[in-house]
Amino acid sequence: MAIRIHFTVQDLARTRVAEAPMPLHELELAVRALQSRSQPARFEAWRRRARAQLSVEARMALALMPAVGRSPGFLSPAKAGPVDELLEQVRTTPRDSITANMRETAMRNPALPGWSRDVAHNASLLTALCTGLRHLHAELLAPHWNQFTEHLAADRGLRLQQQLTGGVEQLLSRANPRWMRWNPPVLEVRLMSGAEGDLQLEGQGLLLVPTMFSRRPVLTHGNPVAVSYPVCQDLSPLEAASHGFKPGRGCPAHVSMLVGRTRARVLTAIADHQGCSTGELAAHAAIAPASASEHATVLRAAGLIRSLRHHNTVSHSLTPLGLALLSAPEGA
């Protein structure tokens, strides 16, 4: 079963990848991941830490965003910008829009708490929800935000290259091939909820939003409609954080002793700039491009990095083994 998204010529022309991170949209996906039991190796340590820090207001917001199913769209607009400005937009959402949104959400999610019916007409309740969203952002996203934006920038470069060489067809077919299938002029999206139906984009196009939290696509109804896909990186910021790795901390001495000073600098540069090209790696490590390529070859053969080629560009990212080496305490 799948949601079938129908494209017109205008929709294809207006389909695009998000230009910048969308904090509240990503927060919704983080909240869903927090409540899910999937991918325990990747998320369980993060879940334990986050659950221990949740405030009363944060738990209120959590109650409106289930792991599976529809949540109120006005709480997680697919927009870029500072978190405080976006939260103010949420707080000042027209009451009629909130009422309609909550009514539609309740029809598809009967497990919503009873107090949710009063959100549109209770200013203090809406303020508490916005406070909860702010708390959730501080606990779930803020510690990893800088790394995520670097991942997103690298992923966006890859998607733009796909669009340049293969058009929108390649962009849609490669975004998340396990759960999204491009069958022109229809994109079939298999959601975790198992929902089925047809969706017309009505000339607004589709917004593709990379996320670090969900392998399965999440569909957000709005103008335009947004579909999430997993950011194309081998190592997410959350996985790095769970191992205690802190980007920018410098090259550990034990790594230099093991692989050599220059090669250790190359490995650390890749860790600090996941998805960097060979040219970018050379600049970050302050070595010649040919030398960067040679060291990357050795690190890749050792299983410490992974390199992906897309036409004339090769991007390098850390593997879990490489992360473990950089994260190991001195003298371990």
CSV table of N, CA and C in Angstrom, one decimal, residues 200-272:
chain,number,residue,atom,x,y,z
A,200,GLN,N,-3.0,14.8,-5.3
A,200,GLN,CA,-2.8,15.7,-6.4
A,200,GLN,C,-2.0,16.9,-5.9
A,201,LEU,N,-0.9,17.3,-6.5
A,201,LEU,CA,0.0,18.4,-6.1
A,201,LEU,C,-0.6,19.7,-6.6
A,202,GLU,N,-1.4,19.7,-7.6
A,202,GLU,CA,-2.1,20.9,-8.0
A,202,GLU,C,-1.2,22.0,-8.4
A,203,GLY,N,-0.1,21.7,-9.1
A,203,GLY,CA,0.8,22.7,-9.6
A,203,GLY,C,1.8,23.3,-8.7
A,204,GLN,N,1.8,22.9,-7.4
A,204,GLN,CA,2.7,23.4,-6.4
A,204,GLN,C,4.0,22.7,-6.3
A,205,GLY,N,4.1,21.6,-6.9
A,205,GLY,CA,5.4,20.8,-6.9
A,205,GLY,C,5.5,20.1,-5.6
A,206,LEU,N,6.7,19.4,-5.4
A,206,LEU,CA,6.9,18.6,-4.2
A,206,LEU,C,8.2,19.1,-3.6
A,207,LEU,N,8.3,19.3,-2.3
A,207,LEU,CA,9.5,19.7,-1.5
A,207,LEU,C,10.1,18.4,-0.9
A,208,LEU,N,11.3,18.1,-1.3
A,208,LEU,CA,12.0,17.0,-0.7
A,208,LEU,C,12.9,17.5,0.4
A,209,VAL,N,12.7,16.9,1.6
A,209,VAL,CA,13.4,17.4,2.8
A,209,VAL,C,14.3,16.3,3.4
A,210,PRO,N,15.6,16.5,3.4
A,210,PRO,CA,16.5,15.5,4.0
A,210,PRO,C,16.3,15.5,5.5
A,211,THR,N,16.4,14.3,6.1
A,211,THR,CA,16.3,14.2,7.6
A,211,THR,C,17.3,13.2,8.1
A,212,MET,N,17.8,13.4,9.3
A,212,MET,CA,18.7,12.4,9.9
A,212,MET,C,18.0,11.4,10.8
A,213,PHE,N,16.6,11.5,10.9
A,213,PHE,CA,15.9,10.7,11.8
A,213,PHE,C,15.1,9.5,11.3
A,214,SER,N,14.7,9.6,10.0
A,214,SER,CA,13.7,8.6,9.5
A,214,SER,C,14.2,8.0,8.2
A,215,ARG,N,14.3,6.7,8.2
A,215,ARG,CA,14.5,6.0,6.9
A,215,ARG,C,13.3,6.0,6.1
A,216,ARG,N,12.1,5.8,6.8
A,216,ARG,CA,10.8,5.8,6.1
A,216,ARG,C,10.4,7.2,5.8
A,217,PRO,N,9.8,7.4,4.7
A,217,PRO,CA,9.4,8.8,4.3
A,217,PRO,C,8.2,9.3,5.2
A,218,VAL,N,8.2,10.5,5.5
A,218,VAL,CA,7.1,11.2,6.3
A,218,VAL,C,6.5,12.2,5.4
A,219,LEU,N,5.2,12.2,5.2
A,219,LEU,CA,4.5,13.1,4.3
A,219,LEU,C,3.9,14.2,5.1
A,220,THR,N,4.2,15.5,4.7
A,220,THR,CA,3.7,16.6,5.4
A,220,THR,C,2.8,17.4,4.5
A,221,HIS,N,1.5,17.5,4.8
A,221,HIS,CA,0.5,18.2,4.0
A,221,HIS,C,0.7,19.7,4.2
A,222,GLY,N,0.9,20.4,3.1
A,222,GLY,CA,1.1,21.9,3.2
A,222,GLY,C,1.2,22.4,1.8
A,223,ASN,N,1.7,23.6,1.7
A,223,ASN,CA,1.8,24.3,0.4
A,223,ASN,C,3.2,24.8,0.2
A,224,PRO,N,4.1,23.9,-0.4
A,224,PRO,CA,3.8,22.7,-1.0
A,224,PRO,C,3.8,21.5,-0.1
A,225,VAL,N,3.4,20.3,-0.6
A,225,VAL,CA,3.5,19.1,0.1
A,225,VAL,C,5.0,18.8,0.2
A,226,ALA,N,5.4,18.2,1.4
A,226,ALA,CA,6.8,17.9,1.7
A,226,ALA,C,6.9,16.4,2.0
A,227,VAL,N,8.0,15.8,1.5
A,227,VAL,CA,8.2,14.4,1.8
A,227,VAL,C,9.7,14.3,2.3
A,228,SER,N,9.9,13.7,3.4
A,228,SER,CA,11.2,13.5,3.9
A,228,SER,C,11.9,12.3,3.3
A,229,TYR,N,13.2,12.4,3.3
A,229,TYR,CA,14.1,11.3,2.9
A,229,TYR,C,15.3,11.3,3.7
A,230,PRO,N,16.0,10.1,3.9
A,230,PRO,CA,17.2,10.1,4.8
A,230,PRO,C,18.4,10.8,4.1
A,231,VAL,N,19.0,11.6,4.9
A,231,VAL,CA,20.2,12.3,4.4
A,231,VAL,C,21.3,11.3,4.0
A,232,CYS,N,21.9,11.5,2.9
A,232,CYS,CA,22.8,10.5,2.3
A,232,CYS,C,24.2,10.6,3.0
A,233,GLN,N,24.3,10.0,4.1
A,233,GLN,CA,25.6,10.0,4.8
A,233,GLN,C,25.7,8.6,5.5
A,234,ASP,N,26.9,8.2,5.6
A,234,ASP,CA,27.2,6.9,6.3
A,234,ASP,C,27.1,7.0,7.8
A,235,LEU,N,27.3,8.2,8.3
A,235,LEU,CA,27.4,8.4,9.8
A,235,LEU,C,26.6,9.6,10.1
A,236,SER,N,25.5,9.5,10.9
A,236,SER,CA,24.7,10.6,11.3
A,236,SER,C,25.3,11.3,12.5
A,237,PRO,N,25.0,12.6,12.7
A,237,PRO,CA,25.4,13.3,13.9
A,237,PRO,C,25.1,12.6,15.2
A,238,LEU,N,23.9,11.9,15.2
A,238,LEU,CA,23.5,11.2,16.4
A,238,LEU,C,24.4,10.0,16.7
A,239,GLU,N,24.8,9.3,15.7
A,239,GLU,CA,25.7,8.2,15.8
A,239,GLU,C,27.1,8.7,16.4
A,240,ALA,N,27.5,9.8,15.8
A,240,ALA,CA,28.8,10.3,16.3
A,240,ALA,C,28.7,10.7,17.7
A,241,ALA,N,27.6,11.4,18.1
A,241,ALA,CA,27.4,11.9,19.5
A,241,ALA,C,27.3,10.7,20.4
A,242,SER,N,26.7,9.6,20.0
A,242,SER,CA,26.5,8.4,20.9
A,242,SER,C,27.9,7.8,21.2
A,243,HIS,N,28.9,8.0,20.3
A,243,HIS,CA,30.2,7.5,20.6
A,243,HIS,C,31.1,8.5,21.3
A,244,GLY,N,30.6,9.7,21.6
A,244,GLY,CA,31.4,10.6,22.3
A,244,GLY,C,32.3,11.4,21.4
A,245,PHE,N,32.2,11.4,20.1
A,245,PHE,CA,33.0,12.1,19.2
A,245,PHE,C,32.6,13.6,19.1
A,246,LYS,N,33.5,14.5,19.2
A,246,LYS,CA,33.2,15.9,19.1
A,246,LYS,C,34.0,16.5,17.9
A,247,PRO,N,33.3,16.9,16.8
A,247,PRO,CA,34.0,17.5,15.7
A,247,PRO,C,34.8,18.7,16.1
A,248,GLY,N,35.9,18.9,15.4
A,248,GLY,CA,36.7,20.0,15.7
A,248,GLY,C,37.6,19.9,16.8
A,249,ARG,N,37.7,18.7,17.5
A,249,ARG,CA,38.5,18.6,18.7
A,249,ARG,C,40.0,18.4,18.4
A,250,GLY,N,40.4,18.2,17.1
A,250,GLY,CA,41.7,18.0,16.7
A,250,GLY,C,42.1,16.5,16.6
A,251,CYS,N,43.3,16.2,16.2
A,251,CYS,CA,43.7,14.9,15.9
A,251,CYS,C,44.2,14.2,17.1
A,252,PRO,N,43.6,13.1,17.6
A,252,PRO,CA,44.0,12.4,18.8
A,252,PRO,C,45.5,11.8,18.5
A,253,ALA,N,46.3,11.9,19.6
A,253,ALA,CA,47.7,11.4,19.5
A,253,ALA,C,47.8,9.9,19.2
A,254,HIS,N,46.9,9.1,19.7
A,254,HIS,CA,47.0,7.7,19.5
A,254,HIS,C,46.7,7.3,18.0
A,255,VAL,N,45.9,8.1,17.4
A,255,VAL,CA,45.6,7.9,15.9
A,255,VAL,C,46.8,8.2,15.1
A,256,SER,N,47.5,9.3,15.4
A,256,SER,CA,48.7,9.7,14.7
A,256,SER,C,49.8,8.6,14.9
A,257,MET,N,49.9,8.1,16.0
A,257,MET,CA,50.9,7.0,16.3
A,257,MET,C,50.6,5.7,15.5
A,258,LEU,N,49.3,5.5,15.3
A,258,LEU,CA,48.8,4.3,14.6
A,258,LEU,C,48.9,4.4,13.1
A,259,VAL,N,48.5,5.5,12.5
A,259,VAL,CA,48.4,5.6,11.0
A,259,VAL,C,49.3,6.6,10.5
A,260,GLY,N,50.0,7.4,11.3
A,260,GLY,CA,50.9,8.4,10.8
A,260,GLY,C,50.2,9.8,10.9
A,261,ARG,N,51.0,10.8,11.1
A,261,ARG,CA,50.5,12.1,11.4
A,261,ARG,C,49.6,12.7,10.3
A,262,THR,N,50.1,12.6,9.0
A,262,THR,CA,49.3,13.2,7.9
A,262,THR,C,48.0,12.4,7.7
A,263,ARG,N,48.1,11.1,7.7
A,263,ARG,CA,46.9,10.3,7.5
A,263,ARG,C,45.9,10.5,8.6
A,264,ALA,N,46.4,10.7,9.8
A,264,ALA,CA,45.5,10.9,10.9
A,264,ALA,C,44.8,12.3,10.7
A,265,ARG,N,45.5,13.2,10.2
A,265,ARG,CA,44.9,14.5,9.9
A,265,ARG,C,43.8,14.4,8.9
A,266,VAL,N,44.1,13.6,7.9
A,266,VAL,CA,43.1,13.4,6.8
A,266,VAL,C,41.8,12.7,7.4
A,267,LEU,N,42.0,11.7,8.2
A,267,LEU,CA,40.9,11.0,8.9
A,267,LEU,C,40.1,12.0,9.7
A,268,THR,N,40.7,12.8,10.5
A,268,THR,CA,40.0,13.8,11.3
A,268,THR,C,39.3,14.8,10.5
A,269,ALA,N,39.9,15.2,9.4
A,269,ALA,CA,39.3,16.2,8.5
A,269,ALA,C,38.0,15.6,7.9
A,270,ILE,N,38.0,14.4,7.6
A,270,ILE,CA,36.8,13.7,7.1
A,270,ILE,C,35.7,13.7,8.2
A,271,ALA,N,36.2,13.3,9.4
A,271,ALA,CA,35.2,13.3,10.5
A,271,ALA,C,34.6,14.6,10.8
A,272,ASP,N,35.3,15.7,10.6
A,272,ASP,CA,34.8,17.1,10.8
A,272,ASP,C,34.0,17.6,9.7
